[in-house]
Amino acid sequence: MSNLTKMLLTIVVSVVVPLAILLGIWADILPQELQVAIGLFGVIAAIAFIVGGNLMLMWSDIKTGRYSKKS
């Protein structure tokens, strides 16, 4: 894929799709079940991102021995 295609795909995925979803919820176009599912997915994704990021940072600290006792 060319760089232009990658850039356009990134813009569509990160800007256009979330905006369309938010406008669909705001305008009450999407069914309520889909709105609830999107909200739950967002909460679960945020929790996974926060917990996963913290675990990754803690694991890198453990591997480097940052908190080991040095005498």
PDB file of N, CA, C and O in Angstrom, residues 32-60:
ATOM      1  N   GLN A  32     -31.258   1.525  20.032  1.00  0.00           N
ATOM      2  CA  GLN A  32     -30.771   1.662  21.397  1.00  0.00           C
ATOM      3  C   GLN A  32     -29.839   0.517  21.789  1.00  0.00           C
ATOM      4  O   GLN A  32     -28.859   0.725  22.503  1.00  0.00           O
ATOM      5  N   GLU A  33     -30.121  -0.699  21.312  1.00  0.00           N
ATOM      6  CA  GLU A  33     -29.263  -1.830  21.639  1.00  0.00           C
ATOM      7  C   GLU A  33     -27.854  -1.619  21.092  1.00  0.00           C
ATOM      8  O   GLU A  33     -26.860  -1.939  21.746  1.00  0.00           O
ATOM      9  N   LEU A  34     -27.758  -1.055  19.903  1.00  0.00           N
ATOM     10  CA  LEU A  34     -26.456  -0.787  19.310  1.00  0.00           C
ATOM     11  C   LEU A  34     -25.734   0.327  20.062  1.00  0.00           C
ATOM     12  O   LEU A  34     -24.519   0.269  20.255  1.00  0.00           O
ATOM     13  N   GLN A  35     -26.470   1.316  20.509  1.00  0.00           N
ATOM     14  CA  GLN A  35     -25.866   2.387  21.291  1.00  0.00           C
ATOM     15  C   GLN A  35     -25.283   1.848  22.596  1.00  0.00           C
ATOM     16  O   GLN A  35     -24.175   2.220  22.993  1.00  0.00           O
ATOM     17  N   VAL A  36     -26.022   0.962  23.257  1.00  0.00           N
ATOM     18  CA  VAL A  36     -25.548   0.367  24.506  1.00  0.00           C
ATOM     19  C   VAL A  36     -24.322  -0.493  24.237  1.00  0.00           C
ATOM     20  O   VAL A  36     -23.340  -0.454  24.989  1.00  0.00           O
ATOM     21  N   ALA A  37     -24.338  -1.251  23.153  1.00  0.00           N
ATOM     22  CA  ALA A  37     -23.204  -2.110  22.812  1.00  0.00           C
ATOM     23  C   ALA A  37     -21.961  -1.271  22.524  1.00  0.00           C
ATOM     24  O   ALA A  37     -20.853  -1.631  22.945  1.00  0.00           O
ATOM     25  N   ILE A  38     -22.122  -0.159  21.820  1.00  0.00           N
ATOM     26  CA  ILE A  38     -20.991   0.721  21.521  1.00  0.00           C
ATOM     27  C   ILE A  38     -20.440   1.317  22.811  1.00  0.00           C
ATOM     28  O   ILE A  38     -19.227   1.388  23.019  1.00  0.00           O
ATOM     29  N   GLY A  39     -21.317   1.730  23.710  1.00  0.00           N
ATOM     30  CA  GLY A  39     -20.878   2.273  24.989  1.00  0.00           C
ATOM     31  C   GLY A  39     -20.131   1.252  25.828  1.00  0.00           C
ATOM     32  O   GLY A  39     -19.086   1.555  26.408  1.00  0.00           O
ATOM     33  N   LEU A  40     -20.664   0.021  25.883  1.00  0.00           N
ATOM     34  CA  LEU A  40     -19.990  -1.034  26.642  1.00  0.00           C
ATOM     35  C   LEU A  40     -18.632  -1.361  26.038  1.00  0.00           C
ATOM     36  O   LEU A  40     -17.652  -1.563  26.766  1.00  0.00           O
ATOM     37  N   PHE A  41     -18.561  -1.405  24.721  1.00  0.00           N
ATOM     38  CA  PHE A  41     -17.290  -1.673  24.061  1.00  0.00           C
ATOM     39  C   PHE A  41     -16.276  -0.580  24.385  1.00  0.00           C
ATOM     40  O   PHE A  41     -15.109  -0.865  24.647  1.00  0.00           O
ATOM     41  N   GLY A  42     -16.728   0.663  24.398  1.00  0.00           N
ATOM     42  CA  GLY A  42     -15.834   1.768  24.720  1.00  0.00           C
ATOM     43  C   GLY A  42     -15.300   1.679  26.136  1.00  0.00           C
ATOM     44  O   GLY A  42     -14.112   1.907  26.378  1.00  0.00           O
ATOM     45  N   VAL A  43     -16.160   1.337  27.077  1.00  0.00           N
ATOM     46  CA  VAL A  43     -15.737   1.208  28.479  1.00  0.00           C
ATOM     47  C   VAL A  43     -14.759   0.050  28.635  1.00  0.00           C
ATOM     48  O   VAL A  43     -13.719   0.176  29.295  1.00  0.00           O
ATOM     49  N   ILE A  44     -15.068  -1.085  28.011  1.00  0.00           N
ATOM     50  CA  ILE A  44     -14.191  -2.252  28.099  1.00  0.00           C
ATOM     51  C   ILE A  44     -12.842  -1.965  27.450  1.00  0.00           C
ATOM     52  O   ILE A  44     -11.784  -2.327  27.982  1.00  0.00           O
ATOM     53  N   ALA A  45     -12.862  -1.280  26.300  1.00  0.00           N
ATOM     54  CA  ALA A  45     -11.611  -0.948  25.625  1.00  0.00           C
ATOM     55  C   ALA A  45     -10.770   0.011  26.461  1.00  0.00           C
ATOM     56  O   ALA A  45      -9.545  -0.134  26.536  1.00  0.00           O
ATOM     57  N   ALA A  46     -11.412   0.976  27.116  1.00  0.00           N
ATOM     58  CA  ALA A  46     -10.675   1.914  27.958  1.00  0.00           C
ATOM     59  C   ALA A  46     -10.048   1.199  29.152  1.00  0.00           C
ATOM     60  O   ALA A  46      -8.885   1.449  29.499  1.00  0.00           O
ATOM     61  N   ILE A  47     -10.795   0.311  29.779  1.00  0.00           N
ATOM     62  CA  ILE A  47     -10.267  -0.448  30.911  1.00  0.00           C
ATOM     63  C   ILE A  47      -9.091  -1.307  30.469  1.00  0.00           C
ATOM     64  O   ILE A  47      -8.046  -1.349  31.130  1.00  0.00           O
ATOM     65  N   ALA A  48      -9.240  -1.990  29.339  1.00  0.00           N
ATOM     66  CA  ALA A  48      -8.157  -2.851  28.840  1.00  0.00           C
ATOM     67  C   ALA A  48      -6.920  -2.027  28.499  1.00  0.00           C
ATOM     68  O   ALA A  48      -5.787  -2.443  28.774  1.00  0.00           O
ATOM     69  N   PHE A  49      -7.115  -0.858  27.919  1.00  0.00           N
ATOM     70  CA  PHE A  49      -5.985   0.004  27.561  1.00  0.00           C
ATOM     71  C   PHE A  49      -5.245   0.484  28.800  1.00  0.00           C
ATOM     72  O   PHE A  49      -4.012   0.447  28.855  1.00  0.00           O
ATOM     73  N   ILE A  50      -5.999   0.912  29.815  1.00  0.00           N
ATOM     74  CA  ILE A  50      -5.382   1.424  31.039  1.00  0.00           C
ATOM     75  C   ILE A  50      -4.668   0.308  31.798  1.00  0.00           C
ATOM     76  O   ILE A  50      -3.498   0.435  32.185  1.00  0.00           O
ATOM     77  N   VAL A  51      -5.360  -0.808  32.016  1.00  0.00           N
ATOM     78  CA  VAL A  51      -4.767  -1.910  32.774  1.00  0.00           C
ATOM     79  C   VAL A  51      -3.593  -2.515  32.003  1.00  0.00           C
ATOM     80  O   VAL A  51      -2.527  -2.778  32.572  1.00  0.00           O
ATOM     81  N   GLY A  52      -3.773  -2.719  30.697  1.00  0.00           N
ATOM     82  CA  GLY A  52      -2.697  -3.294  29.889  1.00  0.00           C
ATOM     83  C   GLY A  52      -1.472  -2.396  29.847  1.00  0.00           C
ATOM     84  O   GLY A  52      -0.335  -2.878  29.930  1.00  0.00           O
ATOM     85  N   GLY A  53      -1.693  -1.104  29.723  1.00  0.00           N
ATOM     86  CA  GLY A  53      -0.566  -0.179  29.711  1.00  0.00           C
ATOM     87  C   GLY A  53       0.183  -0.169  31.026  1.00  0.00           C
ATOM     88  O   GLY A  53       1.421  -0.149  31.051  1.00  0.00           O
ATOM     89  N   ASN A  54      -0.553  -0.191  32.129  1.00  0.00           N
ATOM     90  CA  ASN A  54       0.102  -0.224  33.444  1.00  0.00           C
ATOM     91  C   ASN A  54       0.880  -1.519  33.651  1.00  0.00           C
ATOM     92  O   ASN A  54       1.990  -1.508  34.181  1.00  0.00           O
ATOM     93  N   LEU A  55       0.295  -2.638  33.220  1.00  0.00           N
ATOM     94  CA  LEU A  55       1.007  -3.909  33.354  1.00  0.00           C
ATOM     95  C   LEU A  55       2.266  -3.927  32.500  1.00  0.00           C
ATOM     96  O   LEU A  55       3.307  -4.439  32.924  1.00  0.00           O
ATOM     97  N   MET A  56       2.193  -3.367  31.309  1.00  0.00           N
ATOM     98  CA  MET A  56       3.357  -3.317  30.440  1.00  0.00           C
ATOM     99  C   MET A  56       4.468  -2.467  31.060  1.00  0.00           C
ATOM    100  O   MET A  56       5.641  -2.850  31.046  1.00  0.00           O
ATOM    101  N   LEU A  57       4.096  -1.323  31.633  1.00  0.00           N
ATOM    102  CA  LEU A  57       5.096  -0.474  32.274  1.00  0.00           C
ATOM    103  C   LEU A  57       5.692  -1.139  33.511  1.00  0.00           C
ATOM    104  O   LEU A  57       6.899  -1.050  33.758  1.00  0.00           O
ATOM    105  N   MET A  58       4.847  -1.825  34.297  1.00  0.00           N
ATOM    106  CA  MET A  58       5.363  -2.515  35.473  1.00  0.00           C
ATOM    107  C   MET A  58       6.293  -3.645  35.065  1.00  0.00           C
ATOM    108  O   MET A  58       7.330  -3.866  35.691  1.00  0.00           O
ATOM    109  N   TRP A  59       5.940  -4.376  33.996  1.00  0.00           N
ATOM    110  CA  TRP A  59       6.774  -5.481  33.543  1.00  0.00           C
ATOM    111  C   TRP A  59       8.135  -4.975  33.074  1.00  0.00           C
ATOM    112  O   TRP A  59       9.160  -5.585  33.365  1.00  0.00           O
ATOM    113  N   SER A  60       8.162  -3.839  32.384  1.00  0.00           N
ATOM    114  CA  SER A  60       9.456  -3.307  31.952  1.00  0.00           C
ATOM    115  C   SER A  60      10.284  -2.860  33.150  1.00  0.00           C
ATOM    116  O   SER A  60      11.508  -3.003  33.142  1.00  0.00           O
TER     117      SER A  60
END
